[in-house]
PDB file of C-alpha atoms in Angstrom:
ATOM      1  CA  MET A 897       1.135  -5.361  -2.162  1.00 43.00           C
ATOM      2  CA  LYS A 898       3.106  -6.524  -5.101  1.00 37.00           C
ATOM      3  CA  VAL A 899       6.617  -7.465  -3.955  1.00 39.00           C
ATOM      4  CA  PHE A 900       8.398 -10.319  -5.718  1.00 37.00           C
ATOM      5  CA  LEU A 901      11.314 -12.257  -4.332  1.00 34.00           C
ATOM      6  CA  ALA A 902      14.476 -13.440  -6.019  1.00 32.00           C
ATOM      7  CA  GLY A 903      14.512 -16.921  -7.513  1.00 36.00           C
ATOM      8  CA  THR A 904      15.172 -20.126  -5.673  1.00 32.00           C
ATOM      9  CA  VAL A 905      18.848 -20.222  -6.620  1.00 31.00           C
ATOM     10  CA  MET A 906      19.524 -16.853  -5.049  1.00 35.00           C
ATOM     11  CA  ALA A 907      17.390 -17.801  -2.062  1.00 38.00           C
ATOM     12  CA  VAL A 908      19.369 -20.956  -1.431  1.00 36.00           C
ATOM     13  CA  SER A 909      22.587 -18.968  -1.731  1.00 37.00           C
ATOM     14  CA  LEU A 910      21.364 -16.505   0.856  1.00 39.00           C
ATOM     15  CA  LEU A 911      20.205 -19.231   3.185  1.00 41.00           C
ATOM     16  CA  SER A 912      23.481 -21.097   2.943  1.00 40.00           C
ATOM     17  CA  GLY A 913      25.319 -17.990   4.086  1.00 43.00           C
ATOM     18  CA  CYS A 914      23.687 -17.852   7.491  1.00 45.00           C
ATOM     19  CA  ALA A 915      22.563 -20.474   9.914  1.00 40.00           C
ATOM     20  CA  VAL A 916      19.423 -18.690  11.062  1.00 51.00           C
ATOM     21  CA  MET A 917      17.567 -15.781   9.454  1.00 60.00           C
ATOM     22  CA  ARG A 918      15.721 -13.719  12.017  1.00 68.00           C
ATOM     23  CA  ALA A 919      13.488 -10.701  11.735  1.00 71.00           C
ATOM     24  CA  ASP A 920      14.944  -7.443  12.995  1.00 77.00           C
ATOM     25  CA  VAL A 921      12.609  -7.253  15.985  1.00 87.00           C
ATOM     26  CA  ARG A 922      12.467  -4.991  19.016  1.00 92.00           C
ATOM     27  CA  PRO A 923       9.880  -5.106  21.802  1.00 94.00           C
ATOM     28  CA  ALA A 924       6.704  -3.235  20.969  1.00 96.00           C
ATOM     29  CA  PRO A 925       6.931   0.310  22.351  1.00 95.00           C
ATOM     30  CA  GLU A 926       4.971   1.065  25.498  1.00 96.00           C
ATOM     31  CA  VAL A 927       2.812   3.923  24.291  1.00 96.00           C
ATOM     32  CA  THR A 928      -0.784   5.020  24.546  1.00 97.00           C
ATOM     33  CA  VAL A 929      -1.957   7.005  21.556  1.00 98.00           C
ATOM     34  CA  PRO A 930      -4.162  10.064  22.280  1.00 95.00           C
ATOM     35  CA  LYS A 931      -7.614   9.580  20.751  1.00 96.00           C
ATOM     36  CA  THR A 932      -8.432  13.240  20.185  1.00 98.00           C
ATOM     37  CA  PRO A 933     -10.974  14.209  17.478  1.00 98.00           C
ATOM     38  CA  GLU A 934      -8.193  15.828  15.473  1.00 98.00           C
ATOM     39  CA  MET A 935      -6.039  12.682  15.621  1.00 98.00           C
ATOM     40  CA  VAL A 936      -8.948  10.453  14.633  1.00 98.00           C
ATOM     41  CA  ALA A 937      -9.850  12.734  11.707  1.00 98.00           C
ATOM     42  CA  ARG A 938      -6.271  12.753  10.422  1.00 98.00           C
ATOM     43  CA  GLY A 939      -6.061   8.976  10.765  1.00 98.00           C
ATOM     44  CA  GLN A 940      -9.325   8.502   8.911  1.00 98.00           C
ATOM     45  CA  TYR A 941      -8.081  10.693   6.072  1.00 98.00           C
ATOM     46  CA  LEU A 942      -4.869   8.695   5.749  1.00 98.00           C
ATOM     47  CA  PHE A 943      -6.552   5.295   6.141  1.00 98.00           C
ATOM     48  CA  LYS A 944      -9.434   5.849   3.716  1.00 97.00           C
ATOM     49  CA  HIS A 945      -7.841   8.097   1.126  1.00 97.00           C
ATOM     50  CA  VAL A 946      -4.081   8.690   0.981  1.00 98.00           C
ATOM     51  CA  MET A 947      -2.955   5.187   1.949  1.00 97.00           C
ATOM     52  CA  ASP A 948      -6.114   3.412   0.774  1.00 94.00           C
ATOM     53  CA  CYS A 949      -6.001   0.842   3.542  1.00 96.00           C
ATOM     54  CA  THR A 950      -9.661   0.217   2.681  1.00 93.00           C
ATOM     55  CA  GLY A 951      -8.721  -1.220  -0.699  1.00 90.00           C
ATOM     56  CA  CYS A 952      -6.696  -4.071   0.830  1.00 92.00           C
ATOM     57  CA  HIS A 953      -8.427  -4.585   4.157  1.00 96.00           C
ATOM     58  CA  THR A 954     -12.087  -4.462   3.091  1.00 95.00           C
ATOM     59  CA  THR A 955     -13.661  -7.226   1.033  1.00 90.00           C
ATOM     60  CA  LEU A 956     -13.896  -6.144  -2.602  1.00 82.00           C
ATOM     61  CA  ASP A 957     -16.314  -7.343  -5.255  1.00 80.00           C
ATOM     62  CA  PRO A 958     -13.992  -9.184  -7.667  1.00 72.00           C
ATOM     63  CA  LYS A 959     -15.744  -7.727 -10.717  1.00 71.00           C
ATOM     64  CA  THR A 960     -16.359  -4.114  -9.705  1.00 72.00           C
ATOM     65  CA  PHE A 961     -13.710  -3.698  -6.985  1.00 74.00           C
ATOM     66  CA  LYS A 962     -16.328  -1.962  -4.828  1.00 81.00           C
ATOM     67  CA  PRO A 963     -15.775  -2.528  -1.080  1.00 86.00           C
ATOM     68  CA  ASP A 964     -18.336  -4.260   1.142  1.00 92.00           C
ATOM     69  CA  LEU A 965     -18.675  -1.538   3.780  1.00 91.00           C
ATOM     70  CA  THR A 966     -20.624  -3.868   6.086  1.00 94.00           C
ATOM     71  CA  LYS A 967     -17.245  -5.536   6.638  1.00 96.00           C
ATOM     72  CA  PHE A 968     -15.149  -2.380   6.654  1.00 97.00           C
ATOM     73  CA  ALA A 969     -11.487  -3.161   7.443  1.00 98.00           C
ATOM     74  CA  ALA A 970     -12.332  -6.774   8.384  1.00 98.00           C
ATOM     75  CA  GLY A 971      -9.715  -8.193   6.021  1.00 97.00           C
ATOM     76  CA  GLY A 972      -9.806 -11.417   4.049  1.00 93.00           C
ATOM     77  CA  ASN A 973      -8.768 -10.241   0.591  1.00 90.00           C
ATOM     78  CA  MET A 974      -6.378 -12.718  -0.966  1.00 88.00           C
ATOM     79  CA  PHE A 975      -3.279 -11.547  -2.817  1.00 83.00           C
ATOM     80  CA  GLY A 976      -1.762 -14.265  -4.923  1.00 78.00           C
ATOM     81  CA  PRO A 977       0.054 -14.771  -8.204  1.00 73.00           C
ATOM     82  CA  GLU A 978      -2.365 -12.573 -10.151  1.00 66.00           C
ATOM     83  CA  PHE A 979      -1.099  -9.613  -8.112  1.00 63.00           C
ATOM     84  CA  GLY A 980       2.553 -10.583  -8.310  1.00 60.00           C
ATOM     85  CA  ALA A 981       2.655 -12.453  -5.014  1.00 63.00           C
ATOM     86  CA  PRO A 982       4.549 -15.794  -4.983  1.00 70.00           C
ATOM     87  CA  ALA A 983       2.173 -17.065  -2.289  1.00 82.00           C
ATOM     88  CA  LYS A 984      -1.383 -16.693  -1.070  1.00 89.00           C
ATOM     89  CA  VAL A 985      -1.523 -13.887   1.477  1.00 91.00           C
ATOM     90  CA  PHE A 986      -4.720 -12.667   3.152  1.00 94.00           C
ATOM     91  CA  SER A 987      -5.182  -9.113   4.398  1.00 95.00           C
ATOM     92  CA  ALA A 988      -5.605  -8.822   8.161  1.00 97.00           C
ATOM     93  CA  ASN A 989      -8.699  -7.878  10.130  1.00 98.00           C
ATOM     94  CA  LEU A 990      -8.029  -4.335  11.383  1.00 98.00           C
ATOM     95  CA  THR A 991     -11.300  -3.872  13.246  1.00 98.00           C
ATOM     96  CA  SER A 992     -11.466  -3.696  17.019  1.00 97.00           C
ATOM     97  CA  ASP A 993     -12.809  -7.232  17.329  1.00 98.00           C
ATOM     98  CA  PRO A 994     -10.849  -8.797  20.230  1.00 97.00           C
ATOM     99  CA  LYS A 995     -10.841 -12.332  18.801  1.00 97.00           C
ATOM    100  CA  THR A 996     -10.094 -11.882  15.116  1.00 98.00           C
ATOM    101  CA  GLY A 997      -9.019  -8.235  14.848  1.00 98.00           C
ATOM    102  CA  LEU A 998      -6.875  -5.752  16.771  1.00 98.00           C
ATOM    103  CA  GLY A 999      -9.077  -5.383  19.820  1.00 97.00           C
ATOM    104  CA  SER A1000      -6.614  -7.151  22.123  1.00 98.00           C
ATOM    105  CA  TRP A1001      -3.480  -5.517  20.664  1.00 98.00           C
ATOM    106  CA  THR A1002      -1.721  -2.651  22.400  1.00 98.00           C
ATOM    107  CA  ASP A1003      -1.161   0.640  20.623  1.00 98.00           C
ATOM    108  CA  GLY A1004       2.550  -0.123  20.561  1.00 98.00           C
ATOM    109  CA  GLU A1005       1.989  -3.495  18.914  1.00 98.00           C
ATOM    110  CA  ILE A1006      -0.076  -1.873  16.162  1.00 98.00           C
ATOM    111  CA  LEU A1007       2.549   0.815  15.623  1.00 98.00           C
ATOM    112  CA  ARG A1008       5.299  -1.801  15.383  1.00 97.00           C
ATOM    113  CA  ALA A1009       3.335  -3.859  12.859  1.00 97.00           C
ATOM    114  CA  LEU A1010       2.518  -0.786  10.780  1.00 98.00           C
ATOM    115  CA  ARG A1011       6.036   0.607  10.416  1.00 97.00           C
ATOM    116  CA  GLU A1012       8.348  -2.291  11.259  1.00 97.00           C
ATOM    117  CA  GLY A1013       6.526  -5.271   9.769  1.00 95.00           C
ATOM    118  CA  VAL A1014       6.323  -7.424  12.878  1.00 95.00           C
ATOM    119  CA  SER A1015       3.137  -9.078  14.113  1.00 95.00           C
ATOM    120  CA  ARG A1016       2.069  -9.220  17.733  1.00 95.00           C
ATOM    121  CA  ASP A1017       3.729 -12.593  18.221  1.00 92.00           C
ATOM    122  CA  GLY A1018       7.011 -11.503  16.634  1.00 91.00           C
ATOM    123  CA  ARG A1019       6.403 -13.065  13.227  1.00 90.00           C
ATOM    124  CA  PRO A1020       7.364 -11.001  10.158  1.00 92.00           C
ATOM    125  CA  LEU A1021       4.492  -9.620   8.118  1.00 92.00           C
ATOM    126  CA  MET A1022       4.467 -10.287   4.406  1.00 88.00           C
ATOM    127  CA  PRO A1023       5.601  -7.309   2.302  1.00 83.00           C
ATOM    128  CA  MET A1024       2.277  -7.154   0.444  1.00 82.00           C
ATOM    129  CA  MET A1025       1.641  -4.986   3.488  1.00 88.00           C
ATOM    130  CA  PRO A1026       3.927  -2.093   2.441  1.00 91.00           C
ATOM    131  CA  TYR A1027       5.528  -1.554   5.832  1.00 94.00           C
ATOM    132  CA  MET A1028       8.834  -0.874   4.111  1.00 92.00           C
ATOM    133  CA  ASN A1029       7.219   2.319   2.801  1.00 94.00           C
ATOM    134  CA  TYR A1030       5.475   3.000   6.099  1.00 97.00           C
ATOM    135  CA  HIS A1031       8.862   2.855   7.817  1.00 96.00           C
ATOM    136  CA  GLU A1032       9.027   6.528   6.792  1.00 97.00           C
ATOM    137  CA  LEU A1033       5.554   7.323   8.139  1.00 98.00           C
ATOM    138  CA  SER A1034       5.913  10.155  10.623  1.00 98.00           C
ATOM    139  CA  ASP A1035       5.188   9.580  14.292  1.00 98.00           C
ATOM    140  CA  ASP A1036       2.277  12.005  14.151  1.00 98.00           C
ATOM    141  CA  ASP A1037       0.667  10.211  11.212  1.00 98.00           C
ATOM    142  CA  ALA A1038       1.341   6.741  12.620  1.00 98.00           C
ATOM    143  CA  TYR A1039      -0.309   7.734  15.890  1.00 98.00           C
ATOM    144  CA  ALA A1040      -3.236   9.230  13.985  1.00 98.00           C
ATOM    145  CA  LEU A1041      -3.777   5.966  12.123  1.00 98.00           C
ATOM    146  CA  VAL A1042      -3.881   4.024  15.366  1.00 98.00           C
ATOM    147  CA  ALA A1043      -6.294   6.560  16.839  1.00 98.00           C
ATOM    148  CA  PHE A1044      -8.652   6.054  13.890  1.00 98.00           C
ATOM    149  CA  MET A1045      -8.333   2.266  13.840  1.00 98.00           C
ATOM    150  CA  ARG A1046      -9.423   2.185  17.466  1.00 98.00           C
ATOM    151  CA  THR A1047     -12.748   3.694  16.345  1.00 98.00           C
ATOM    152  CA  ILE A1048     -13.498   1.021  13.716  1.00 98.00           C
ATOM    153  CA  LYS A1049     -16.419  -1.085  14.874  1.00 97.00           C
ATOM    154  CA  PRO A1050     -15.616  -4.734  15.586  1.00 98.00           C
ATOM    155  CA  VAL A1051     -16.365  -7.291  12.894  1.00 97.00           C
ATOM    156  CA  GLU A1052     -15.688 -10.920  13.724  1.00 97.00           C
ATOM    157  CA  ASN A1053     -13.935 -12.292  10.656  1.00 97.00           C
ATOM    158  CA  ARG A1054     -11.286 -14.936  11.057  1.00 97.00           C
ATOM    159  CA  VAL A1055      -8.943 -14.549   8.125  1.00 96.00           C
ATOM    160  CA  PRO A1056      -7.548 -17.734   6.532  1.00 95.00           C
ATOM    161  CA  ALA A1057      -3.945 -18.620   7.226  1.00 92.00           C
ATOM    162  CA  ASN A1058      -1.409 -17.487   4.646  1.00 91.00           C
ATOM    163  CA  GLU A1059       0.036 -20.110   2.311  1.00 91.00           C
ATOM    164  CA  ILE A1060       3.737 -19.337   2.065  1.00 85.00           C
ATOM    165  CA  GLY A1061       6.294 -21.857   0.931  1.00 80.00           C
ATOM    166  CA  PHE A1062      10.051 -22.036   0.731  1.00 79.00           C
ATOM    167  CA  PRO A1063      12.062 -19.850   0.215  1.00 79.00           C
ATOM    168  CA  LEU A1064       9.644 -16.987   0.924  1.00 77.00           C
ATOM    169  CA  ASN A1065       8.839 -18.275   4.396  1.00 79.00           C
ATOM    170  CA  MET A1066      12.531 -17.965   5.280  1.00 83.00           C
ATOM    171  CA  LEU A1067      13.362 -14.772   3.399  1.00 82.00           C
ATOM    172  CA  ALA A1068      10.431 -12.976   5.010  1.00 83.00           C
ATOM    173  CA  ASN A1069      12.484 -12.858   8.207  1.00 86.00           C
ATOM    174  CA  THR A1070      14.936 -10.493   6.530  1.00 88.00           C
ATOM    175  CA  PHE A1071      12.391  -7.810   5.584  1.00 88.00           C
ATOM    176  CA  PRO A1072      11.358  -6.183   8.897  1.00 93.00           C
ATOM    177  CA  LYS A1073      13.447  -3.248  10.015  1.00 93.00           C
ATOM    178  CA  LYS A1074      13.198  -1.812  13.497  1.00 93.00           C
ATOM    179  CA  LEU A1075      12.821   1.880  14.216  1.00 94.00           C
ATOM    180  CA  ASP A1076      15.467   3.247  16.544  1.00 88.00           C
ATOM    181  CA  ALA A1077      14.553   6.939  16.435  1.00 94.00           C
ATOM    182  CA  PRO A1078      11.529   9.219  16.082  1.00 96.00           C
ATOM    183  CA  VAL A1079      10.291   9.837  12.554  1.00 97.00           C
ATOM    184  CA  ALA A1080       9.705  13.495  11.676  1.00 97.00           C
ATOM    185  CA  PRO A1081       7.154  14.708   9.128  1.00 97.00           C
ATOM    186  CA  PRO A1082       8.394  15.689   5.659  1.00 96.00           C
ATOM    187  CA  ALA A1083       9.851  19.111   5.050  1.00 95.00           C
ATOM    188  CA  ASN A1084       7.285  21.862   4.616  1.00 91.00           C
ATOM    189  CA  ASP A1085       7.525  22.256   0.855  1.00 95.00           C
ATOM    190  CA  PRO A1086       5.262  20.794  -1.872  1.00 96.00           C
ATOM    191  CA  ILE A1087       7.781  18.458  -3.468  1.00 98.00           C
ATOM    192  CA  ALA A1088       8.945  16.915  -0.180  1.00 98.00           C
ATOM    193  CA  ARG A1089       5.358  16.505   0.988  1.00 98.00           C
ATOM    194  CA  GLY A1090       4.385  15.123  -2.414  1.00 98.00           C
ATOM    195  CA  ARG A1091       7.137  12.512  -2.268  1.00 98.00           C
ATOM    196  CA  TYR A1092       5.933  11.493   1.181  1.00 98.00           C
ATOM    197  CA  LEU A1093       2.304  11.213   0.057  1.00 98.00           C
ATOM    198  CA  VAL A1094       3.161   9.311  -3.126  1.00 97.00           C
ATOM    199  CA  LYS A1095       5.230   6.867  -1.075  1.00 97.00           C
ATOM    200  CA  MET A1096       2.447   6.381   1.472  1.00 97.00           C
ATOM    201  CA  ALA A1097       0.000   5.812  -1.398  1.00 96.00           C
ATOM    202  CA  GLY A1098       2.281   3.120  -2.854  1.00 92.00           C
ATOM    203  CA  CYS A1099       2.195   4.577  -6.374  1.00 94.00           C
ATOM    204  CA  ALA A1100       5.651   3.306  -7.385  1.00 92.00           C
ATOM    205  CA  GLU A1101       4.872  -0.258  -6.294  1.00 87.00           C
ATOM    206  CA  CYS A1102       2.100  -0.503  -8.908  1.00 88.00           C
ATOM    207  CA  HIS A1103       3.540   1.794 -11.559  1.00 93.00           C
ATOM    208  CA  SER A1104       6.968   0.190 -12.017  1.00 89.00           C
ATOM    209  CA  PRO A1105       8.004  -2.736 -14.224  1.00 86.00           C
ATOM    210  CA  MET A1106       8.156  -6.042 -12.405  1.00 76.00           C
ATOM    211  CA  GLY A1107      11.304  -8.119 -12.430  1.00 66.00           C
ATOM    212  CA  ALA A1108      12.370 -11.365 -10.785  1.00 55.00           C
ATOM    213  CA  ALA A1109      13.090  -9.555  -7.516  1.00 54.00           C
ATOM    214  CA  GLY A1110      10.044  -7.275  -7.438  1.00 64.00           C
ATOM    215  CA  PRO A1111       9.351  -3.749  -8.696  1.00 74.00           C
ATOM    216  CA  ASP A1112      12.302  -2.425 -10.675  1.00 81.00           C
ATOM    217  CA  VAL A1113      13.038   0.688  -8.630  1.00 79.00           C
ATOM    218  CA  SER A1114      15.593   1.843 -11.188  1.00 85.00           C
ATOM    219  CA  ARG A1115      12.617   2.387 -13.491  1.00 91.00           C
ATOM    220  CA  ALA A1116      10.141   3.681 -10.941  1.00 93.00           C
ATOM    221  CA  PHE A1117       6.861   5.000 -12.348  1.00 96.00           C
ATOM    222  CA  ALA A1118       7.596   3.604 -15.838  1.00 95.00           C
ATOM    223  CA  GLY A1119       4.591   1.283 -15.690  1.00 93.00           C
ATOM    224  CA  GLY A1120       4.250  -2.008 -17.525  1.00 90.00           C
ATOM    225  CA  ALA A1121       3.382  -4.358 -14.661  1.00 85.00           C
ATOM    226  CA  PHE A1122       0.684  -6.849 -15.654  1.00 84.00           C
ATOM    227  CA  PHE A1123      -2.129  -7.839 -13.318  1.00 79.00           C
ATOM    228  CA  LYS A1124      -4.742 -10.456 -14.075  1.00 74.00           C
ATOM    229  CA  GLY A1125      -7.985 -11.347 -12.385  1.00 67.00           C
ATOM    230  CA  GLU A1126     -11.739 -11.592 -12.812  1.00 64.00           C
ATOM    231  CA  GLY A1127     -12.378  -7.852 -12.689  1.00 62.00           C
ATOM    232  CA  LEU A1128      -9.197  -6.685 -14.376  1.00 68.00           C
ATOM    233  CA  GLY A1129      -9.167  -5.611 -17.998  1.00 65.00           C
ATOM    234  CA  PRO A1130     -11.541  -6.506 -20.816  1.00 65.00           C
ATOM    235  CA  GLU A1131     -13.253  -9.824 -20.061  1.00 61.00           C
ATOM    236  CA  GLY A1132     -10.910 -10.352 -17.141  1.00 62.00           C
ATOM    237  CA  LYS A1133      -7.929 -10.866 -19.427  1.00 71.00           C
ATOM    238  CA  GLY A1134      -5.722  -8.625 -17.328  1.00 78.00           C
ATOM    239  CA  ILE A1135      -4.425  -5.107 -17.396  1.00 82.00           C
ATOM    240  CA  LYS A1136      -1.097  -3.357 -17.829  1.00 87.00           C
ATOM    241  CA  VAL A1137      -0.301  -0.498 -15.502  1.00 91.00           C
ATOM    242  CA  PRO A1138       0.481   2.803 -17.267  1.00 94.00           C
ATOM    243  CA  ASN A1139       3.670   4.812 -17.319  1.00 96.00           C
ATOM    244  CA  ILE A1140       3.217   7.799 -14.986  1.00 97.00           C
ATOM    245  CA  SER A1141       6.728   9.193 -15.302  1.00 97.00           C
ATOM    246  CA  PRO A1142       7.183  12.634 -16.950  1.00 97.00           C
ATOM    247  CA  ASP A1143       8.227  11.153 -20.293  1.00 97.00           C
ATOM    248  CA  VAL A1144       6.362  13.164 -22.933  1.00 97.00           C
ATOM    249  CA  ALA A1145       6.006  10.389 -25.495  1.00 96.00           C
ATOM    250  CA  THR A1146       5.105   7.405 -23.307  1.00 96.00           C
ATOM    251  CA  GLY A1147       4.278   8.818 -19.877  1.00 96.00           C
ATOM    252  CA  ILE A1148       2.322  11.787 -18.551  1.00 97.00           C
ATOM    253  CA  GLY A1149       4.809  14.507 -19.425  1.00 97.00           C
ATOM    254  CA  SER A1150       2.352  16.118 -21.834  1.00 97.00           C
ATOM    255  CA  TRP A1151      -0.518  16.091 -19.338  1.00 98.00           C
ATOM    256  CA  THR A1152      -1.476  19.260 -17.506  1.00 98.00           C
ATOM    257  CA  ASP A1153      -1.458  19.403 -13.732  1.00 98.00           C
ATOM    258  CA  ALA A1154      -5.258  19.382 -13.782  1.00 98.00           C
ATOM    259  CA  GLN A1155      -5.309  16.259 -15.965  1.00 98.00           C
ATOM    260  CA  ILE A1156      -2.982  14.405 -13.602  1.00 98.00           C
ATOM    261  CA  ALA A1157      -5.085  15.486 -10.623  1.00 98.00           C
ATOM    262  CA  ASN A1158      -8.267  14.328 -12.390  1.00 97.00           C
ATOM    263  CA  ALA A1159      -6.712  10.936 -13.074  1.00 96.00           C
ATOM    264  CA  ILE A1160      -5.762  10.458  -9.425  1.00 97.00           C
ATOM    265  CA  ARG A1161      -9.030  11.643  -7.903  1.00 95.00           C
ATOM    266  CA  PHE A1162     -11.660  10.980 -10.554  1.00 95.00           C
ATOM    267  CA  GLY A1163     -10.113   8.209 -12.640  1.00 94.00           C
ATOM    268  CA  GLN A1164     -10.413  10.314 -15.761  1.00 95.00           C
ATOM    269  CA  ARG A1165      -7.882  10.203 -18.576  1.00 94.00           C
ATOM    270  CA  PRO A1166      -7.327  13.220 -20.802  1.00 95.00           C
ATOM    271  CA  ASP A1167      -9.368  11.479 -23.529  1.00 93.00           C
ATOM    272  CA  GLY A1168     -12.329  11.272 -21.165  1.00 92.00           C
ATOM    273  CA  LYS A1169     -12.169   7.506 -20.627  1.00 91.00           C
ATOM    274  CA  THR A1170     -12.218   6.064 -17.121  1.00 90.00           C
ATOM    275  CA  LEU A1171      -9.221   4.348 -15.578  1.00 89.00           C
ATOM    276  CA  ARG A1172      -9.791   0.708 -14.735  1.00 82.00           C
ATOM    277  CA  PRO A1173      -9.178  -1.165 -11.462  1.00 79.00           C
ATOM    278  CA  PRO A1174      -6.955  -1.786  -9.596  1.00 79.00           C
ATOM    279  CA  MET A1175      -6.445   1.995  -9.725  1.00 88.00           C
ATOM    280  CA  MET A1176      -8.500   2.873  -6.646  1.00 87.00           C
ATOM    281  CA  TRP A1177      -9.371   6.425  -7.622  1.00 90.00           C
ATOM    282  CA  PRO A1178     -12.749   6.253  -5.809  1.00 90.00           C
ATOM    283  CA  ASN A1179     -10.756   6.210  -2.550  1.00 92.00           C
ATOM    284  CA  TYR A1180      -8.141   8.722  -3.722  1.00 95.00           C
ATOM    285  CA  ASN A1181     -11.081  10.996  -4.518  1.00 95.00           C
ATOM    286  CA  GLY A1182     -10.969  12.140  -0.902  1.00 96.00           C
ATOM    287  CA  ILE A1183      -7.398  13.477  -1.055  1.00 98.00           C
ATOM    288  CA  ASN A1184      -7.551  17.225  -0.484  1.00 97.00           C
ATOM    289  CA  ASP A1185      -6.544  19.861  -3.027  1.00 97.00           C
ATOM    290  CA  GLU A1186      -3.307  20.843  -1.289  1.00 97.00           C
ATOM    291  CA  ASP A1187      -2.082  17.256  -1.095  1.00 98.00           C
ATOM    292  CA  ILE A1188      -3.053  16.513  -4.697  1.00 98.00           C
ATOM    293  CA  LYS A1189      -1.055  19.542  -5.848  1.00 98.00           C
ATOM    294  CA  ALA A1190       1.933  18.322  -3.845  1.00 98.00           C
ATOM    295  CA  MET A1191       1.693  14.831  -5.348  1.00 98.00           C
ATOM    296  CA  VAL A1192       1.554  16.272  -8.860  1.00 98.00           C
ATOM    297  CA  ALA A1193       4.501  18.568  -8.100  1.00 98.00           C
ATOM    298  CA  TYR A1194       6.580  15.588  -6.963  1.00 98.00           C
ATOM    299  CA  LEU A1195       5.619  13.407  -9.947  1.00 98.00           C
ATOM    300  CA  ARG A1196       6.920  16.194 -12.192  1.00 98.00           C
ATOM    301  CA  THR A1197      10.375  15.755 -10.619  1.00 98.00           C
ATOM    302  CA  VAL A1198      10.868  11.992 -10.961  1.00 97.00           C
ATOM    303  CA  PRO A1199      13.143  10.787 -13.804  1.00 96.00           C
ATOM    304  CA  ALA A1200      11.364  10.424 -17.131  1.00 97.00           C
ATOM    305  CA  GLN A1201      11.238   6.802 -18.283  1.00 95.00           C
ATOM    306  CA  LYS A1202      10.614   5.926 -21.920  1.00 96.00           C
ATOM    307  CA  ASN A1203       8.397   2.859 -21.752  1.00 94.00           C
ATOM    308  CA  PRO A1204       5.426   2.551 -24.089  1.00 93.00           C
ATOM    309  CA  VAL A1205       2.704   0.555 -22.350  1.00 90.00           C
ATOM    310  CA  GLU A1206       0.304  -0.865 -24.889  1.00 77.00           C
ATOM    311  CA  GLY A1207      -3.162  -2.088 -24.083  1.00 62.00           C
ATOM    312  CA  ARG A1208      -6.208  -0.678 -22.342  1.00 56.00           C
ATOM    313  CA  TRP A1209      -5.721   0.871 -18.886  1.00 53.00           C
TER     314      TRP A1209
END
């Protein structure tokens, strides 16, 4: 959701080095996803809880961040400069409405958009949609998501056109990456599964310092990104995202496993105070015990980053 781009100077340099910048596009796969009850249930779990697709693709009250479930997955949320986006990008309608949603898309077109970042017409999707993370989404889970999305009732909601200027409109063509091979699930151990779940949840994208070119991955989970908006922070003055690396002094290294789990699922800090939006713990509340334990186990293994984040969060 929060991916910056390099400055205009670097952009012009990149553009001057190639005549045409094209998305890495392949034809949408010809596949029909099984819509079994088990697949739909798994997809619902991923969509609503682990990946929190609801938080981006359902209209949120700007003050409380509560979703309008009468327009579930109908899109229209705008992500702009207050969320680190150098443009105005609107979340897509993922309902089965044939005119304004995915009702006329094939299963293969949805799968390609989800993991490769290419729209039905071949245009690149904006990286506020974290398809670069979802590139690692296993085939089984990707199919399950499509199975669930096919069950979402249609809501006619024509989303406004994105407002994307130069150089982002050109650089966006370089972001999609095609899949050339099947994607297996993570290894069957807690840390590997935890890494997978944390990546699908997009934790590092929020909890890393922001630089000129986006989240500073060399300091992943160190926190410090600043978001502003009507419902963010005291009196809407904005909020800094906390350090969730294992650093004892400035991160969560001194927290117990139970305290980390409570923060993810119940929005509760060790001091009893409630975490503020945009931490969508009401949706993460549905992550099951086994997956929460795996996520905590993985977070214990990431490099500790000393980064004191001052201010209420």
